[in-house]
Short mmCIF file of C-alpha atoms in Angstrom, two decimals:
data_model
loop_
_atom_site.label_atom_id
_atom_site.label_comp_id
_atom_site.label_asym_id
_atom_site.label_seq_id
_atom_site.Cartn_x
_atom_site.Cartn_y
_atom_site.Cartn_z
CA UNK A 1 230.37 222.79 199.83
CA UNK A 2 231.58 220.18 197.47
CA UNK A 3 229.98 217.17 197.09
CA UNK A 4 231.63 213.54 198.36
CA UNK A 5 234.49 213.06 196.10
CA UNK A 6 236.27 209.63 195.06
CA UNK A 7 239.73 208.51 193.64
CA UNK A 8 240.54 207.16 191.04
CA UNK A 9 237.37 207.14 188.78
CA UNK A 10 239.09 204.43 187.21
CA UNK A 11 241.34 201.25 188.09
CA UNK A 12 242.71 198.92 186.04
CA UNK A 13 244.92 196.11 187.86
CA UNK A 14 246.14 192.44 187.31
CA UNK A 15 244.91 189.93 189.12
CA UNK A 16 246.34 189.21 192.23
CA UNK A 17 247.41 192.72 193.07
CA UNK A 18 246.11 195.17 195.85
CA UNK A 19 244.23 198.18 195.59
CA UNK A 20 243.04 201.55 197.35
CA UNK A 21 240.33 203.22 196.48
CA UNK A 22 239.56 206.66 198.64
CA UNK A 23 236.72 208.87 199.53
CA UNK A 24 236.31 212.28 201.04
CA UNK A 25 232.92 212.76 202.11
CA UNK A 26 231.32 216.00 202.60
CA UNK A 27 232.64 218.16 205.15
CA UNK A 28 230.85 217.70 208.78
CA UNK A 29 229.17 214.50 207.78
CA UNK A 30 229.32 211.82 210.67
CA UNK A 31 228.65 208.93 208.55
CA UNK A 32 230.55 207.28 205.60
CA UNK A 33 229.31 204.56 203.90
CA UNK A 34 230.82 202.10 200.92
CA UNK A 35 229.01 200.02 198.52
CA UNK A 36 229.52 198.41 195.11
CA UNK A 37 227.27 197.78 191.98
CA UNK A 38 228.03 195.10 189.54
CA UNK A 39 225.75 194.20 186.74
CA UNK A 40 225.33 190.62 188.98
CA UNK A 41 224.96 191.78 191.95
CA UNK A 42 223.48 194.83 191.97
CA UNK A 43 223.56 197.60 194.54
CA UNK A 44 225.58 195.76 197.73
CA UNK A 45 226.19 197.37 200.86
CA UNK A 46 229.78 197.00 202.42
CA UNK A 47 230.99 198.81 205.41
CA UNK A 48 229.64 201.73 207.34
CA UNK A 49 231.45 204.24 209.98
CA UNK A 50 229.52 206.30 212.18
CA UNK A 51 231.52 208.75 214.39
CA UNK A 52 233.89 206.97 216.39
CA UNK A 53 231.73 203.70 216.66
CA UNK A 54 233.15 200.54 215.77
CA UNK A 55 232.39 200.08 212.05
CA UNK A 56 229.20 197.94 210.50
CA UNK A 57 231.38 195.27 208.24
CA UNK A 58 229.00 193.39 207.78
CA UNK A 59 228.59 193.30 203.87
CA UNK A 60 231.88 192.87 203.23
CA UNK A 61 232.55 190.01 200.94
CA UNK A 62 235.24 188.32 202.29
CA UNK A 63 239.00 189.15 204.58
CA UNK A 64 240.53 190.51 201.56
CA UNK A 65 238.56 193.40 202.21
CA UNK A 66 239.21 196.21 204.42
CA UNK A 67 238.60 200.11 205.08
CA UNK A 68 239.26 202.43 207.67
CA UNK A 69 238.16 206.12 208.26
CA UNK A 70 240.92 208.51 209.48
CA UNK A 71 240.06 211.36 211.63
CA UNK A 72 236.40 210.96 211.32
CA UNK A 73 236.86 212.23 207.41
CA UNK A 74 238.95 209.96 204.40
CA UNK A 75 238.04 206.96 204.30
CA UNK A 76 240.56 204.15 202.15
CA UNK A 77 238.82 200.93 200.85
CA UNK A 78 241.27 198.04 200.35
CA UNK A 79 240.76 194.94 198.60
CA UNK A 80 244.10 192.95 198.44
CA UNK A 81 244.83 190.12 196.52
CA UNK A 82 242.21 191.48 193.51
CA UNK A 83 240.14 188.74 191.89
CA UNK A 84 238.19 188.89 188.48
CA UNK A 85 234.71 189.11 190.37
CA UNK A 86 235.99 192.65 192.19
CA UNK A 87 235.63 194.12 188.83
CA UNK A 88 232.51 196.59 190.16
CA UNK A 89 231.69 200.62 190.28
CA UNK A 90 232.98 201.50 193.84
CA UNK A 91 230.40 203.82 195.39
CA UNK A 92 231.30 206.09 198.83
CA UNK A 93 228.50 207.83 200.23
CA UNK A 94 227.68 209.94 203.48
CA UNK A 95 225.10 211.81 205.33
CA UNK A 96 224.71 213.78 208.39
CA UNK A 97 222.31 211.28 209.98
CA UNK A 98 223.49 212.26 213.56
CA UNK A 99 221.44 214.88 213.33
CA UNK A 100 218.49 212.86 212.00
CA UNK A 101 218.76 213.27 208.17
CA UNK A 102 219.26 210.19 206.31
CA UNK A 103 219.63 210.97 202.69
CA UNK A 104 222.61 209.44 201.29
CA UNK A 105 224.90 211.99 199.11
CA UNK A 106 227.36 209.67 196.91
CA UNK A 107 230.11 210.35 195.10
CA UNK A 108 230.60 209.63 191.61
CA UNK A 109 232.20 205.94 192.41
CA UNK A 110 235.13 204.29 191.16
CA UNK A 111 235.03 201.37 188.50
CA UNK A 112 237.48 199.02 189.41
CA UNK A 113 238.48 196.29 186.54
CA UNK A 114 240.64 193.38 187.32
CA UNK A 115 242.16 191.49 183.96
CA UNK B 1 221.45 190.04 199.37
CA UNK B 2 219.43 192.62 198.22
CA UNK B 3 215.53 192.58 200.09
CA UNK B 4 214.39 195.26 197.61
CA UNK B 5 212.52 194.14 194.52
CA UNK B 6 211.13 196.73 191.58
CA UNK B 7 208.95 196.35 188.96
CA UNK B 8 209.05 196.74 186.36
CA UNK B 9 212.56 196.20 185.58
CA UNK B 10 212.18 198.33 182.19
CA UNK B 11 209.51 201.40 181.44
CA UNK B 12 209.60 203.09 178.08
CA UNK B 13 207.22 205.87 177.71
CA UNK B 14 206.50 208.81 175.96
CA UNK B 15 207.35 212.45 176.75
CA UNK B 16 204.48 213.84 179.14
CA UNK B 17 203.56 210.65 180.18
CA UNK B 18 203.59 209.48 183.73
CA UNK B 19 205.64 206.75 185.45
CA UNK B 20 204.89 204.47 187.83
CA UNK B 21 207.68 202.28 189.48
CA UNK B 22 206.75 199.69 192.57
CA UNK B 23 208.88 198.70 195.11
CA UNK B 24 208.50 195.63 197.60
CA UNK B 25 210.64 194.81 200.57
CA UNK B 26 210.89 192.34 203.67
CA UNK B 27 211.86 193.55 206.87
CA UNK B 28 210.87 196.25 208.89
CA UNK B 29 211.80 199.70 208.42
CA UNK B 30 212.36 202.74 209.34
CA UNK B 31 212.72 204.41 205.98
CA UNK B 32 212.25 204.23 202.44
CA UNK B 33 214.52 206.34 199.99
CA UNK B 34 214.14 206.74 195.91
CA UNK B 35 217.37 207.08 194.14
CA UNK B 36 218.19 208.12 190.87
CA UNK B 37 221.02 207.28 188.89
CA UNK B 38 222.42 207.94 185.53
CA UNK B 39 225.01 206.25 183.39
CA UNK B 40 225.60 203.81 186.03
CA UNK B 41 227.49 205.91 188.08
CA UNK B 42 226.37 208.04 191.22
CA UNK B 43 223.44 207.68 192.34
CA UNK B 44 221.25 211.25 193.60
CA UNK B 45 218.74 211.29 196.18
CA UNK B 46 215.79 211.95 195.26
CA UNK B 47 213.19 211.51 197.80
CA UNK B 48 212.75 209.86 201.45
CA UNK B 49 209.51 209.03 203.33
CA UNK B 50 209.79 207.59 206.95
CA UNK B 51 207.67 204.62 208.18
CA UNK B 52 205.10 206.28 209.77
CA UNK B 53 203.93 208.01 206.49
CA UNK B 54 201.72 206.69 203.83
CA UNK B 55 202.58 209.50 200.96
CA UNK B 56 204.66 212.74 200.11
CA UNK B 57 205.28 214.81 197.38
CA UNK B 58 208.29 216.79 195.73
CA UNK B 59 207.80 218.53 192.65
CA UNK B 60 206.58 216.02 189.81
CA UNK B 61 207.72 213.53 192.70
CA UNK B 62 204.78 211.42 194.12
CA UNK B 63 205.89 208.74 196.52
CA UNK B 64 203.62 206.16 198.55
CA UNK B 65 204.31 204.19 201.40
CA UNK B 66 202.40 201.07 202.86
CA UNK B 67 203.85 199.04 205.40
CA UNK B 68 201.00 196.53 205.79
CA UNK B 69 201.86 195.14 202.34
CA UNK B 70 205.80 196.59 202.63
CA UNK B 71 205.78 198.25 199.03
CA UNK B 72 206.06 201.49 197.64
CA UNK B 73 205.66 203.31 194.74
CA UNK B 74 207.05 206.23 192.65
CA UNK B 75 205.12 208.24 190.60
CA UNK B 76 207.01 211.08 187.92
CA UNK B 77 204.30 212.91 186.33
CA UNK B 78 204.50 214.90 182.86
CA UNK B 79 207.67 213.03 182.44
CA UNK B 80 210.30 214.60 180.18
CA UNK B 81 213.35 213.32 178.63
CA UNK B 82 215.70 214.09 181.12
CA UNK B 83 214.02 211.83 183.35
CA UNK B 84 216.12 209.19 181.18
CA UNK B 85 217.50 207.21 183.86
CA UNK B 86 217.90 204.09 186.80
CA UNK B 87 215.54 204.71 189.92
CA UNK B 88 216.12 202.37 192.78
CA UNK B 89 214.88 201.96 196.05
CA UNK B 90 216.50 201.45 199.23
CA UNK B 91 215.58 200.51 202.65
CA UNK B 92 217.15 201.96 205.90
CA UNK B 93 215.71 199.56 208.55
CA UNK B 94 218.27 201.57 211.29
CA UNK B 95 217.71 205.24 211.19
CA UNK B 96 220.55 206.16 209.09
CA UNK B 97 222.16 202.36 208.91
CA UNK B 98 222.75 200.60 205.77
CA UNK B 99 220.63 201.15 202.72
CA UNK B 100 219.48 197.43 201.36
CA UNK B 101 218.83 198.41 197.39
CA UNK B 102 216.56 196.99 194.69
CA UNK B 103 217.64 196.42 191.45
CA UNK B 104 216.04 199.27 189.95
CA UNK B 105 214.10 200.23 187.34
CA UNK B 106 215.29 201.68 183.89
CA UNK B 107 213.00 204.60 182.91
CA UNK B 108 213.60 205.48 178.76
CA UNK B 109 211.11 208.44 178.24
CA UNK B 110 210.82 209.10 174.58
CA UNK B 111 210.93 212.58 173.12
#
């Protein structure tokens, strides 16, 4: 069992550019979850897929942010159109918490820095 | 926004000392998880104590809960240097929702 994996551990880009960042959670957890830590901000939740519920968006900053979940697993995070104050550690994280455990395994995130 | 607020921000100690970190939050909830994390990347669970419990252990691990005053605390005992990290704590106010983070507390334990 391998732990939640992300890619790319690191991402330069210009402003003004799109990026992906992906996740692969651990095998047979139900729920994914992305957040982002920057030194301002802290620890900020973004979006949250459970299953095949529709998805808690509610931290995510603004429309130029996106993610979807494919077949209950990967998960892509998009933020198009990259501004200065993306620049962040991109953390994925998931848990079994169908079954009633709620402990959050996360992956090892990806810093994102936009010039 | 973040509801979760730690103090202190910064703890330096000395090797076999204990630590004490508080956390304080706002809403209801219906847990209350300590994270660890080093070199400001991933972040490891560390312990989890639901609502309706007021204290659990795990190892050097002491945790407290009270939801009358909606704070908790973290106690590592006989702390060693590897204990050299962030500790945050985060609130899941759904039962496996979002976590709502405090900005953490920076732990230097001194060999």
């Amino acid at each position: 069992g391998a732990g939640v994996s992300q890619s790319p551990s690191n991402k330069v880009t210009e402003k003004g550019k799109d990026v992906e960042l992906r996740c692969d959670p651990i095998s047979g957890h139900t729920a994914l979850y992305w957040y982002r830590q920057s030194l301002g901000q802290g620890l900020e939740f973004l979006i949250y897929f459970q299953g095949n519920s529709a998805p808690d968006k509610s931290g995510l900053p603004s429309d130029r942010f996106s993610a979807e979940r494919t077949g209950g697993s990967v998960s892509t995070l998009t933020i198009q159109r990259t501004q200065q104050e993306d620049s962040a550690v991109y953390l994925c994280a998931s848990s079994s918490s169908g079954t009633g455990s709620f402990e959050q395994y996360f992956g090892p995130g990806t810093r994102l820095t936009v010039t | 926004s973040q509801q979760g607020e730690e103090d202190p921000q910064a703890l330096s100690i000395q090797e076999g000392e204990n630590a004490t970190m508080n956390c304080s939050y706002k809403t209801s909830i219906n847990n209350l998880q300590w994270y660890r994390q080093n070199s400001g990347r991933g972040l490891v669970h560390l312990i989890l104590i639901r609502s309706n419990e007021r204290e659990k252990h795990s190892g050097r691990l002491r945790v407290t809960l009270d939801t009358s005053k909606k704070s908790s605390s973290l106690l590592i005992t006989a702390s060693r240097a590897a204990d050299t990290a962030s500790y945050f704590c985060a609130t899941d106010a759904n039962r496996g929702g979002k976590l709502i983070f405090g900005q953490g507390t920076e732990l230097s334990v001194k060999p």
